[in-house]
Amino acid sequence: MEISQINSSLQRILIVEDNDDLRNYLVDMLKTSYNIQACPNGKDALIIIREFNPDLVISDIMMPEMDGLELCRTIKSDVATSHIIVVLLTARISTENQISSYEVGADDYIPKPFEPKVLKVRLASLLKQRRKIQTE
């Protein structure tokens, strides 16, 4: 599990991705704008969520231990974590996978390969919307 330095003024993102290269790429891409933690599967993610209290989780769908759909379902069905934004990243871009993702409560679904600038803007937009809802 990789942990970036904690800056309390930054929003927190947990990256859940079993591919080491992609996980490290996402950490590097986002670590200047957010507090980042990362892990390789949904089972580890649930442990980290309790301590790290992320604002947003980016998760792959296909992973060992616990896949992204089950992770999302678990996050969204718990009153203590249901407010956390969940973005699912996947190479499986079928309509069925999109539907399954939204049925378990995903806030967004982004197909791989993704354009880094689009991902960054999408994350910022989701976090801004959530902040606006919380302050109203």
CSV table of N, CA, C and O in Angstrom, one decimal:
chain,number,residue,atom,x,y,z
A,1,MET,N,0.8,-1.2,0.0
A,1,MET,CA,0.0,0.0,0.0
A,1,MET,C,0.9,1.2,0.0
A,1,MET,O,1.8,1.4,0.8
A,2,GLU,N,0.6,2.1,-0.9
A,2,GLU,CA,1.4,3.3,-1.0
A,2,GLU,C,0.6,4.5,-0.3
A,2,GLU,O,-0.6,4.6,-0.5
A,3,ILE,N,1.4,5.3,0.4
A,3,ILE,CA,0.8,6.4,1.1
A,3,ILE,C,1.5,7.7,0.8
A,3,ILE,O,2.7,7.7,0.9
A,4,SER,N,0.8,8.7,0.3
A,4,SER,CA,1.4,9.9,0.0
A,4,SER,C,1.4,10.7,1.3
A,4,SER,O,0.7,10.4,2.3
A,5,GLN,N,2.2,11.8,1.4
A,5,GLN,CA,2.2,12.7,2.6
A,5,GLN,C,0.8,13.3,2.8
A,5,GLN,O,0.2,13.7,1.8
A,6,ILE,N,0.4,13.3,4.0
A,6,ILE,CA,-1.0,13.9,4.3
A,6,ILE,C,-0.9,15.4,4.4
A,6,ILE,O,-0.2,15.9,5.2
A,7,ASN,N,-1.7,16.0,3.6
A,7,ASN,CA,-1.9,17.5,3.6
A,7,ASN,C,-3.4,17.6,3.9
A,7,ASN,O,-4.3,17.3,3.1
A,8,SER,N,-3.7,18.1,5.1
A,8,SER,CA,-5.1,18.1,5.5
A,8,SER,C,-6.0,19.0,4.7
A,8,SER,O,-7.2,18.9,4.7
A,9,SER,N,-5.4,19.9,3.9
A,9,SER,CA,-6.3,20.8,3.1
A,9,SER,C,-6.7,20.1,1.8
A,9,SER,O,-7.5,20.7,1.0
A,10,LEU,N,-6.1,19.0,1.4
A,10,LEU,CA,-6.4,18.4,0.2
A,10,LEU,C,-7.4,17.3,0.3
A,10,LEU,O,-7.5,16.6,1.4
A,11,GLN,N,-8.2,17.1,-0.7
A,11,GLN,CA,-9.2,16.0,-0.6
A,11,GLN,C,-8.5,14.7,-0.8
A,11,GLN,O,-7.4,14.6,-1.3
A,12,ARG,N,-9.1,13.6,-0.3
A,12,ARG,CA,-8.5,12.3,-0.2
A,12,ARG,C,-9.1,11.4,-1.3
A,12,ARG,O,-10.3,11.3,-1.4
A,13,ILE,N,-8.2,10.7,-2.0
A,13,ILE,CA,-8.6,9.7,-3.0
A,13,ILE,C,-7.9,8.4,-2.7
A,13,ILE,O,-6.7,8.4,-2.5
A,14,LEU,N,-8.6,7.4,-2.8
A,14,LEU,CA,-8.1,6.0,-2.7
A,14,LEU,C,-8.2,5.4,-4.0
A,14,LEU,O,-9.2,5.3,-4.7
A,15,ILE,N,-7.0,4.9,-4.5
A,15,ILE,CA,-6.9,4.2,-5.8
A,15,ILE,C,-6.8,2.7,-5.5
A,15,ILE,O,-6.0,2.2,-4.8
A,16,VAL,N,-7.7,1.9,-6.1
A,16,VAL,CA,-7.8,0.5,-6.0
A,16,VAL,C,-7.6,-0.1,-7.4
A,16,VAL,O,-8.5,-0.1,-8.2
A,17,GLU,N,-6.4,-0.7,-7.6
A,17,GLU,CA,-6.0,-1.2,-8.9
A,17,GLU,C,-5.0,-2.3,-8.7
A,17,GLU,O,-4.0,-2.1,-8.0
A,18,ASP,N,-5.3,-3.5,-9.3
A,18,ASP,CA,-4.3,-4.6,-9.1
A,18,ASP,C,-3.1,-4.5,-10.0
A,18,ASP,O,-2.1,-5.2,-9.7
A,19,ASN,N,-3.2,-3.7,-11.1
A,19,ASN,CA,-2.0,-3.6,-12.0
A,19,ASN,C,-1.1,-2.5,-11.4
A,19,ASN,O,-1.4,-1.4,-11.2
A,20,ASP,N,0.1,-3.0,-11.0
A,20,ASP,CA,1.1,-2.1,-10.3
A,20,ASP,C,1.4,-0.9,-11.1
A,20,ASP,O,1.5,0.2,-10.5
A,21,ASP,N,1.7,-1.1,-12.4
A,21,ASP,CA,2.1,0.0,-13.2
A,21,ASP,C,1.0,1.1,-13.3
A,21,ASP,O,1.3,2.3,-13.2
A,22,LEU,N,-0.2,0.7,-13.5
A,22,LEU,CA,-1.3,1.6,-13.6
A,22,LEU,C,-1.6,2.3,-12.3
A,22,LEU,O,-1.8,3.5,-12.2
A,23,ARG,N,-1.5,1.5,-11.2
A,23,ARG,CA,-1.8,2.0,-9.9
A,23,ARG,C,-0.7,3.1,-9.6
A,23,ARG,O,-1.1,4.2,-9.2
A,24,ASN,N,0.6,2.8,-9.9
A,24,ASN,CA,1.6,3.8,-9.6
A,24,ASN,C,1.5,5.0,-10.5
A,24,ASN,O,1.7,6.2,-10.1
A,25,TYR,N,1.0,4.8,-11.8
A,25,TYR,CA,0.8,5.9,-12.7
A,25,TYR,C,-0.3,6.9,-12.2
A,25,TYR,O,-0.2,8.1,-12.2
A,26,LEU,N,-1.4,6.3,-11.7
A,26,LEU,CA,-2.5,7.1,-11.1
A,26,LEU,C,-2.1,7.8,-9.9
A,26,LEU,O,-2.4,9.0,-9.7
A,27,VAL,N,-1.3,7.2,-9.0
A,27,VAL,CA,-0.8,7.9,-7.8
A,27,VAL,C,0.1,9.1,-8.3
A,27,VAL,O,-0.1,10.2,-7.8
A,28,ASP,N,1.0,8.8,-9.2
A,28,ASP,CA,1.9,9.9,-9.7
A,28,ASP,C,1.1,11.1,-10.3
A,28,ASP,O,1.4,12.2,-10.1
A,29,MET,N,0.1,10.7,-11.1
A,29,MET,CA,-0.7,11.7,-11.8
A,29,MET,C,-1.5,12.6,-10.8
A,29,MET,O,-1.8,13.8,-11.1
A,30,LEU,N,-2.0,12.0,-9.7
A,30,LEU,CA,-2.9,12.7,-8.8
A,30,LEU,C,-2.3,13.2,-7.5
A,30,LEU,O,-2.9,14.1,-6.8
A,31,LYS,N,-1.1,12.8,-7.2
A,31,LYS,CA,-0.5,13.1,-5.9
A,31,LYS,C,-0.2,14.6,-5.6
A,31,LYS,O,-0.2,15.0,-4.4
A,32,THR,N,-0.1,15.4,-6.6
A,32,THR,CA,0.1,16.8,-6.4
A,32,THR,C,-1.1,17.6,-6.1
A,32,THR,O,-1.1,18.7,-5.5
A,33,SER,N,-2.3,17.0,-6.4
A,33,SER,CA,-3.6,17.7,-6.2
A,33,SER,C,-4.4,17.1,-5.1
A,33,SER,O,-5.3,17.8,-4.6
A,34,TYR,N,-4.1,15.9,-4.7
A,34,TYR,CA,-4.9,15.2,-3.7
A,34,TYR,C,-4.0,14.4,-2.7
A,34,TYR,O,-2.9,14.1,-3.0
A,35,ASN,N,-4.6,14.1,-1.5
A,35,ASN,CA,-4.0,13.1,-0.7
A,35,ASN,C,-4.3,11.7,-1.3
A,35,ASN,O,-5.5,11.5,-1.5
A,36,ILE,N,-3.4,10.9,-1.5
A,36,ILE,CA,-3.6,9.7,-2.2
A,36,ILE,C,-3.2,8.5,-1.3
A,36,ILE,O,-2.1,8.5,-0.7
A,37,GLN,N,-4.0,7.4,-1.3
A,37,GLN,CA,-3.6,6.1,-0.8
A,37,GLN,C,-3.9,5.2,-2.0
A,37,GLN,O,-4.8,5.4,-2.8
A,38,ALA,N,-3.2,4.0,-2.0
A,38,ALA,CA,-3.5,3.1,-3.0
A,38,ALA,C,-3.3,1.7,-2.5
A,38,ALA,O,-2.6,1.4,-1.6
A,39,CYS,N,-4.1,0.7,-3.1
A,39,CYS,CA,-4.0,-0.7,-2.8
A,39,CYS,C,-4.4,-1.5,-4.0
A,39,CYS,O,-5.0,-1.0,-4.9
A,40,PRO,N,-4.0,-2.9,-3.9
A,40,PRO,CA,-4.3,-3.7,-5.1
A,40,PRO,C,-5.6,-4.4,-5.2
A,40,PRO,O,-5.9,-5.1,-6.2
A,41,ASN,N,-6.5,-4.3,-4.2
A,41,ASN,CA,-7.8,-5.0,-4.2
A,41,ASN,C,-8.8,-4.4,-3.3
A,41,ASN,O,-8.5,-3.6,-2.4
A,42,GLY,N,-10.0,-4.8,-3.5
A,42,GLY,CA,-11.2,-4.3,-2.8
A,42,GLY,C,-11.1,-4.7,-1.3
A,42,GLY,O,-11.6,-3.9,-0.4
A,43,LYS,N,-10.6,-5.8,-1.0
A,43,LYS,CA,-10.5,-6.3,0.4
A,43,LYS,C,-9.6,-5.3,1.2
A,43,LYS,O,-10.0,-4.9,2.3
A,44,ASP,N,-8.5,-5.0,0.7
A,44,ASP,CA,-7.6,-4.1,1.4
A,44,ASP,C,-8.2,-2.7,1.4
A,44,ASP,O,-8.1,-1.9,2.4
A,45,ALA,N,-8.9,-2.3,0.3
A,45,ALA,CA,-9.6,-1.0,0.3
A,45,ALA,C,-10.5,-0.8,1.4
A,45,ALA,O,-10.6,0.3,2.0
A,46,LEU,N,-11.3,-1.8,1.8
A,46,LEU,CA,-12.3,-1.6,2.9
A,46,LEU,C,-11.6,-1.3,4.2
A,46,LEU,O,-12.1,-0.5,5.0
A,47,ILE,N,-10.4,-1.9,4.4
A,47,ILE,CA,-9.7,-1.6,5.6
A,47,ILE,C,-9.2,-0.2,5.6
A,47,ILE,O,-9.3,0.6,6.6
A,48,ILE,N,-8.6,0.2,4.5
A,48,ILE,CA,-8.0,1.6,4.3
A,48,ILE,C,-9.1,2.6,4.4
A,48,ILE,O,-8.9,3.7,5.1
A,49,ILE,N,-10.3,2.4,3.9
A,49,ILE,CA,-11.4,3.4,3.9
A,49,ILE,C,-11.8,3.7,5.3
A,49,ILE,O,-12.0,4.9,5.6
A,50,ARG,N,-11.7,2.8,6.3
A,50,ARG,CA,-12.1,3.1,7.7
A,50,ARG,C,-11.1,4.1,8.3
A,50,ARG,O,-11.5,4.9,9.1
A,51,GLU,N,-9.8,4.0,7.9
A,51,GLU,CA,-8.9,4.9,8.6
A,51,GLU,C,-8.6,6.2,7.7
A,51,GLU,O,-8.4,7.2,8.3
A,52,PHE,N,-8.6,6.0,6.4
A,52,PHE,CA,-8.2,7.1,5.5
A,52,PHE,C,-9.4,8.1,5.2
A,52,PHE,O,-9.3,9.2,5.0
A,53,ASN,N,-10.6,7.5,5.3
A,53,ASN,CA,-11.9,8.3,5.1
A,53,ASN,C,-11.8,9.1,3.8
A,53,ASN,O,-11.9,10.3,3.8
A,54,PRO,N,-11.6,8.4,2.6
A,54,PRO,CA,-11.5,9.1,1.3
A,54,PRO,C,-12.8,9.8,0.9
A,54,PRO,O,-13.9,9.5,1.3
A,55,ASP,N,-12.6,10.9,0.1
A,55,ASP,CA,-13.7,11.6,-0.5
A,55,ASP,C,-14.1,10.9,-1.7
A,55,ASP,O,-15.3,11.0,-2.1
A,56,LEU,N,-13.2,10.2,-2.4
A,56,LEU,CA,-13.5,9.5,-3.6
A,56,LEU,C,-12.6,8.2,-3.7
A,56,LEU,O,-11.5,8.2,-3.3
A,57,VAL,N,-13.2,7.2,-4.3
A,57,VAL,CA,-12.5,6.0,-4.6
A,57,VAL,C,-12.5,5.7,-6.1
A,57,VAL,O,-13.5,5.8,-6.7
A,58,ILE,N,-11.3,5.5,-6.7
A,58,ILE,CA,-11.1,5.1,-8.1
A,58,ILE,C,-10.8,3.6,-8.0
A,58,ILE,O,-9.8,3.2,-7.4
A,59,SER,N,-11.6,2.8,-8.6
A,59,SER,CA,-11.4,1.3,-8.6
A,59,SER,C,-11.5,0.7,-9.9
A,59,SER,O,-12.4,1.0,-10.7
A,60,ASP,N,-10.6,-0.3,-10.1
A,60,ASP,CA,-10.7,-1.2,-11.3
A,60,ASP,C,-11.9,-2.1,-11.0
A,60,ASP,O,-12.3,-2.2,-9.8
A,61,ILE,N,-12.5,-2.7,-12.0
A,61,ILE,CA,-13.6,-3.6,-11.7
A,61,ILE,C,-13.0,-5.0,-11.5
A,61,ILE,O,-13.3,-5.7,-10.6
A,62,MET,N,-12.1,-5.5,-12.5
A,62,MET,CA,-11.6,-6.8,-12.4
A,62,MET,C,-10.4,-6.9,-11.5
A,62,MET,O,-9.3,-6.4,-11.9
A,63,MET,N,-10.5,-7.5,-10.3
A,63,MET,CA,-9.4,-7.6,-9.4
A,63,MET,C,-9.6,-8.8,-8.5
A,63,MET,O,-10.7,-9.3,-8.4
A,64,PRO,N,-8.4,-9.3,-8.0
A,64,PRO,CA,-8.5,-10.5,-7.1
A,64,PRO,C,-9.1,-10.1,-5.8
A,64,PRO,O,-9.2,-8.9,-5.5
A,65,GLU,N,-9.4,-11.1,-4.9
A,65,GLU,CA,-9.9,-10.8,-3.6
A,65,GLU,C,-11.3,-10.3,-3.5
A,65,GLU,O,-12.2,-11.0,-3.1
A,66,MET,N,-11.5,-9.1,-4.0
A,66,MET,CA,-12.8,-8.5,-4.1
A,66,MET,C,-12.8,-7.6,-5.3
A,66,MET,O,-12.0,-6.7,-5.4
A,67,ASP,N,-13.8,-7.8,-6.2
A,67,ASP,CA,-13.8,-6.9,-7.4
A,67,ASP,C,-14.4,-5.6,-7.2
A,67,ASP,O,-14.9,-5.3,-6.1
A,68,GLY,N,-14.2,-4.7,-8.1
A,68,GLY,CA,-14.7,-3.3,-8.0
A,68,GLY,C,-16.2,-3.2,-7.8
A,68,GLY,O,-16.7,-2.3,-7.1
A,69,LEU,N,-17.0,-4.1,-8.4
A,69,LEU,CA,-18.4,-4.0,-8.3
A,69,LEU,C,-18.8,-4.3,-6.8
A,69,LEU,O,-19.7,-3.6,-6.2
A,70,GLU,N,-18.2,-5.4,-6.3
A,70,GLU,CA,-18.5,-5.7,-4.9
A,70,GLU,C,-18.0,-4.6,-3.9
A,70,GLU,O,-18.7,-4.3,-2.9
A,71,LEU,N,-16.9,-4.1,-4.2
A,71,LEU,CA,-16.4,-3.0,-3.4
A,71,LEU,C,-17.3,-1.8,-3.4
A,71,LEU,O,-17.7,-1.3,-2.3
A,72,CYS,N,-17.8,-1.4,-4.6
A,72,CYS,CA,-18.7,-0.3,-4.7
A,72,CYS,C,-20.0,-0.6,-4.0
A,72,CYS,O,-20.5,0.2,-3.2
A,73,ARG,N,-20.5,-1.8,-4.2
A,73,ARG,CA,-21.8,-2.2,-3.5
A,73,ARG,C,-21.6,-2.1,-2.0
A,73,ARG,O,-22.5,-1.6,-1.3
A,74,THR,N,-20.5,-2.6,-1.4
A,74,THR,CA,-20.2,-2.5,0.0
A,74,THR,C,-20.1,-1.1,0.5
A,74,THR,O,-20.7,-0.7,1.5
A,75,ILE,N,-19.4,-0.2,-0.2
A,75,ILE,CA,-19.3,1.2,0.2
A,75,ILE,C,-20.6,1.9,0.2
A,75,ILE,O,-21.0,2.5,1.1
A,76,LYS,N,-21.4,1.7,-0.9
A,76,LYS,CA,-22.7,2.4,-1.0
A,76,LYS,C,-23.8,1.8,-0.1
A,76,LYS,O,-24.7,2.5,0.2
A,77,SER,N,-23.6,0.6,0.4
A,77,SER,CA,-24.7,0.1,1.2
A,77,SER,C,-24.4,0.3,2.7
A,77,SER,O,-25.3,0.0,3.6
A,78,ASP,N,-23.3,0.9,3.1
A,78,ASP,CA,-23.0,1.2,4.5
A,78,ASP,C,-23.2,2.7,4.7
A,78,ASP,O,-22.6,3.5,4.0
A,79,VAL,N,-24.1,3.0,5.7
A,79,VAL,CA,-24.4,4.4,6.0
A,79,VAL,C,-23.1,5.2,6.3
A,79,VAL,O,-23.1,6.4,6.0
A,80,ALA,N,-22.1,4.6,6.9
A,80,ALA,CA,-20.9,5.3,7.2
A,80,ALA,C,-20.0,5.7,6.0
A,80,ALA,O,-19.2,6.6,6.1
A,81,THR,N,-20.2,5.0,4.9
A,81,THR,CA,-19.4,5.2,3.7
A,81,THR,C,-20.1,5.6,2.5
A,81,THR,O,-19.5,5.8,1.4
A,82,SER,N,-21.5,5.6,2.5
A,82,SER,CA,-22.3,5.7,1.3
A,82,SER,C,-22.1,7.1,0.6
A,82,SER,O,-22.4,7.2,-0.5
A,83,HIS,N,-21.6,8.1,1.4
A,83,HIS,CA,-21.3,9.4,0.8
A,83,HIS,C,-20.1,9.4,-0.1
A,83,HIS,O,-19.9,10.3,-0.9
A,84,ILE,N,-19.2,8.4,0.0
A,84,ILE,CA,-18.0,8.4,-0.8
A,84,ILE,C,-18.3,8.2,-2.3
A,84,ILE,O,-19.0,7.3,-2.7
A,85,ILE,N,-17.7,9.1,-3.1
A,85,ILE,CA,-17.8,9.0,-4.5
A,85,ILE,C,-17.0,7.8,-5.0
A,85,ILE,O,-15.9,7.6,-4.6
A,86,VAL,N,-17.6,7.0,-5.9
A,86,VAL,CA,-16.9,5.8,-6.4
A,86,VAL,C,-16.9,5.9,-8.0
A,86,VAL,O,-17.9,6.1,-8.6
A,87,VAL,N,-15.7,5.9,-8.5
A,87,VAL,CA,-15.5,5.9,-10.0
A,87,VAL,C,-14.9,4.6,-10.3
A,87,VAL,O,-13.8,4.2,-9.8
A,88,LEU,N,-15.5,3.9,-11.2
A,88,LEU,CA,-15.0,2.6,-11.7
A,88,LEU,C,-14.3,2.8,-13.0
A,88,LEU,O,-14.8,3.4,-13.9
A,89,LEU,N,-13.1,2.2,-13.1
A,89,LEU,CA,-12.3,2.2,-14.3
A,89,LEU,C,-12.2,0.8,-14.8
A,89,LEU,O,-12.0,-0.1,-14.0
A,90,THR,N,-12.4,0.6,-16.1
A,90,THR,CA,-12.4,-0.8,-16.6
A,90,THR,C,-12.1,-0.9,-18.0
A,90,THR,O,-12.4,0.0,-18.8
A,91,ALA,N,-11.5,-2.0,-18.4
A,91,ALA,CA,-11.2,-2.3,-19.8
A,91,ALA,C,-12.4,-3.0,-20.4
A,91,ALA,O,-12.6,-3.0,-21.6
A,92,ARG,N,-13.3,-3.4,-19.6
A,92,ARG,CA,-14.5,-4.1,-20.1
A,92,ARG,C,-15.6,-3.0,-20.3
A,92,ARG,O,-16.2,-2.6,-19.3
A,93,ILE,N,-15.8,-2.6,-21.5
A,93,ILE,CA,-16.6,-1.5,-21.8
A,93,ILE,C,-18.0,-1.8,-22.4
A,93,ILE,O,-18.6,-1.1,-23.1
A,94,SER,N,-18.5,-3.0,-22.1
A,94,SER,CA,-19.8,-3.4,-22.6
A,94,SER,C,-20.9,-2.6,-21.9
A,94,SER,O,-20.8,-2.1,-20.8
A,95,THR,N,-22.1,-2.5,-22.5
A,95,THR,CA,-23.2,-1.8,-21.9
A,95,THR,C,-23.6,-2.5,-20.6
A,95,THR,O,-24.0,-1.9,-19.7
A,96,GLU,N,-23.5,-3.9,-20.6
A,96,GLU,CA,-23.9,-4.6,-19.4
A,96,GLU,C,-23.0,-4.2,-18.2
A,96,GLU,O,-23.5,-4.1,-17.1
A,97,ASN,N,-21.7,-4.0,-18.5
A,97,ASN,CA,-20.8,-3.6,-17.4
A,97,ASN,C,-21.1,-2.2,-16.9
A,97,ASN,O,-21.1,-1.9,-15.7
A,98,GLN,N,-21.5,-1.3,-17.8
A,98,GLN,CA,-21.9,0.0,-17.4
A,98,GLN,C,-23.1,-0.1,-16.5
A,98,GLN,O,-23.2,0.6,-15.5
A,99,ILE,N,-24.1,-0.8,-17.0
A,99,ILE,CA,-25.4,-1.0,-16.2
A,99,ILE,C,-25.1,-1.6,-14.8
A,99,ILE,O,-25.6,-1.1,-13.8
A,100,SER,N,-24.3,-2.6,-14.8
A,100,SER,CA,-23.9,-3.3,-13.5
A,100,SER,C,-23.2,-2.3,-12.6
A,100,SER,O,-23.5,-2.2,-11.4
A,101,SER,N,-22.4,-1.4,-13.1
A,101,SER,CA,-21.6,-0.4,-12.3
A,101,SER,C,-22.6,0.6,-11.7
A,101,SER,O,-22.5,0.9,-10.5
A,102,TYR,N,-23.5,1.1,-12.5
A,102,TYR,CA,-24.5,2.0,-12.0
A,102,TYR,C,-25.5,1.4,-11.0
A,102,TYR,O,-25.9,2.0,-10.1
A,103,GLU,N,-25.8,0.1,-11.3
A,103,GLU,CA,-26.8,-0.6,-10.4
A,103,GLU,C,-26.2,-0.8,-9.0
A,103,GLU,O,-26.9,-0.8,-8.0
A,104,VAL,N,-24.9,-0.9,-8.8
A,104,VAL,CA,-24.3,-1.1,-7.5
A,104,VAL,C,-24.0,0.2,-6.9
A,104,VAL,O,-23.4,0.3,-5.8
A,105,GLY,N,-24.3,1.4,-7.6
A,105,GLY,CA,-24.1,2.7,-7.0
A,105,GLY,C,-22.9,3.5,-7.4
A,105,GLY,O,-22.7,4.6,-6.8
A,106,ALA,N,-22.2,3.1,-8.5
A,106,ALA,CA,-21.1,3.9,-8.9
A,106,ALA,C,-21.5,5.3,-9.4
A,106,ALA,O,-22.6,5.4,-9.9
A,107,ASP,N,-20.7,6.2,-9.0
A,107,ASP,CA,-21.0,7.6,-9.4
A,107,ASP,C,-20.5,7.9,-10.8
A,107,ASP,O,-21.1,8.8,-11.5
A,108,ASP,N,-19.6,7.2,-11.3
A,108,ASP,CA,-19.1,7.3,-12.7
A,108,ASP,C,-18.4,6.0,-13.1
A,108,ASP,O,-18.0,5.2,-12.3
A,109,TYR,N,-18.3,5.9,-14.4
A,109,TYR,CA,-17.7,4.7,-15.1
A,109,TYR,C,-16.8,5.2,-16.2
A,109,TYR,O,-17.3,5.9,-17.1
A,110,ILE,N,-15.6,4.9,-16.1
A,110,ILE,CA,-14.6,5.4,-17.1
A,110,ILE,C,-13.9,4.3,-17.8
A,110,ILE,O,-13.2,3.5,-17.1
A,111,PRO,N,-14.0,4.1,-19.1
A,111,PRO,CA,-13.4,3.0,-19.8
A,111,PRO,C,-11.9,3.2,-19.9
A,111,PRO,O,-11.4,4.4,-20.1
A,112,LYS,N,-11.1,2.1,-19.9
A,112,LYS,CA,-9.7,2.1,-20.2
A,112,LYS,C,-9.5,1.8,-21.7
A,112,LYS,O,-10.3,1.0,-22.2
A,113,PRO,N,-8.6,2.3,-22.4
A,113,PRO,CA,-7.7,3.4,-21.8
A,113,PRO,C,-8.4,4.7,-21.7
A,113,PRO,O,-9.3,5.0,-22.4
A,114,PHE,N,-7.9,5.5,-20.7
A,114,PHE,CA,-8.6,6.8,-20.5
A,114,PHE,C,-7.6,7.9,-20.8
A,114,PHE,O,-6.4,7.7,-20.8
A,115,GLU,N,-8.1,9.0,-21.1
A,115,GLU,CA,-7.3,10.2,-21.3
A,115,GLU,C,-7.1,10.9,-20.0
A,115,GLU,O,-8.0,11.2,-19.3
A,116,PRO,N,-5.8,11.0,-19.5
A,116,PRO,CA,-5.5,11.5,-18.2
A,116,PRO,C,-6.2,12.9,-17.9
A,116,PRO,O,-6.7,13.0,-16.8
A,117,LYS,N,-6.2,13.8,-18.8
A,117,LYS,CA,-6.8,15.1,-18.6
A,117,LYS,C,-8.3,15.0,-18.4
A,117,LYS,O,-8.9,15.6,-17.5
A,118,VAL,N,-9.0,14.1,-19.1
A,118,VAL,CA,-10.4,13.8,-18.9
A,118,VAL,C,-10.7,13.3,-17.5
A,118,VAL,O,-11.6,13.7,-16.8
A,119,LEU,N,-9.8,12.3,-17.1
A,119,LEU,CA,-10.0,11.7,-15.8
A,119,LEU,C,-9.8,12.8,-14.7
A,119,LEU,O,-10.7,12.9,-13.8
A,120,LYS,N,-8.8,13.6,-14.8
A,120,LYS,CA,-8.6,14.7,-13.8
A,120,LYS,C,-9.7,15.6,-13.7
A,120,LYS,O,-10.2,16.0,-12.6
A,121,VAL,N,-10.2,16.1,-14.9
A,121,VAL,CA,-11.4,17.0,-14.9
A,121,VAL,C,-12.6,16.3,-14.3
A,121,VAL,O,-13.4,17.0,-13.6
A,122,ARG,N,-12.8,15.1,-14.7
A,122,ARG,CA,-14.0,14.4,-14.2
A,122,ARG,C,-14.0,14.2,-12.6
A,122,ARG,O,-15.0,14.5,-12.0
A,123,LEU,N,-12.8,13.9,-12.1
A,123,LEU,CA,-12.7,13.7,-10.7
A,123,LEU,C,-12.9,15.1,-10.0
A,123,LEU,O,-13.6,15.2,-9.0
A,124,ALA,N,-12.3,16.1,-10.5
A,124,ALA,CA,-12.5,17.5,-9.9
A,124,ALA,C,-13.9,17.9,-9.9
A,124,ALA,O,-14.5,18.4,-9.0
A,125,SER,N,-14.6,17.6,-11.0
A,125,SER,CA,-16.0,17.9,-11.1
A,125,SER,C,-16.9,17.2,-10.1
A,125,SER,O,-17.8,17.8,-9.5
A,126,LEU,N,-16.7,15.9,-10.0
A,126,LEU,CA,-17.4,15.1,-9.0
A,126,LEU,C,-17.2,15.5,-7.6
A,126,LEU,O,-18.1,15.7,-6.8
A,127,LEU,N,-15.9,15.9,-7.3
A,127,LEU,CA,-15.6,16.3,-5.9
A,127,LEU,C,-16.2,17.7,-5.7
A,127,LEU,O,-16.7,18.0,-4.6
A,128,LYS,N,-16.2,18.6,-6.7
A,128,LYS,CA,-16.8,19.9,-6.5
A,128,LYS,C,-18.3,19.8,-6.3
A,128,LYS,O,-18.9,20.5,-5.5
A,129,GLN,N,-19.0,18.9,-7.1
A,129,GLN,CA,-20.4,18.7,-6.9
A,129,GLN,C,-20.7,18.2,-5.5
A,129,GLN,O,-21.7,18.7,-4.9
A,130,ARG,N,-20.0,17.3,-5.0
A,130,ARG,CA,-20.2,16.7,-3.7
A,130,ARG,C,-20.0,17.7,-2.6
A,130,ARG,O,-20.8,17.9,-1.7
A,131,ARG,N,-19.0,18.6,-2.8
A,131,ARG,CA,-18.7,19.6,-1.8
A,131,ARG,C,-19.8,20.6,-1.8
A,131,ARG,O,-20.3,21.1,-0.7
A,132,LYS,N,-20.4,20.9,-3.0
A,132,LYS,CA,-21.5,21.9,-3.1
A,132,LYS,C,-22.7,21.3,-2.4
A,132,LYS,O,-23.4,22.0,-1.6
A,133,ILE,N,-23.0,20.0,-2.6
A,133,ILE,CA,-24.2,19.4,-1.9
A,133,ILE,C,-24.0,19.4,-0.4
A,133,ILE,O,-24.9,19.7,0.3
A,134,GLN,N,-22.8,19.2,0.1
A,134,GLN,CA,-22.5,19.1,1.5
A,134,GLN,C,-22.6,20.5,2.2
A,134,GLN,O,-22.9,20.6,3.4
A,135,THR,N,-22.4,21.6,1.4
A,135,THR,CA,-22.4,22.9,2.0
A,135,THR,C,-23.8,23.5,1.9
A,135,THR,O,-24.0,24.6,2.5
A,136,GLU,N,-24.7,22.9,1.2
A,136,GLU,CA,-26.0,23.6,1.0
A,136,GLU,C,-27.0,23.2,2.1
A,136,GLU,O,-26.8,22.2,2.8
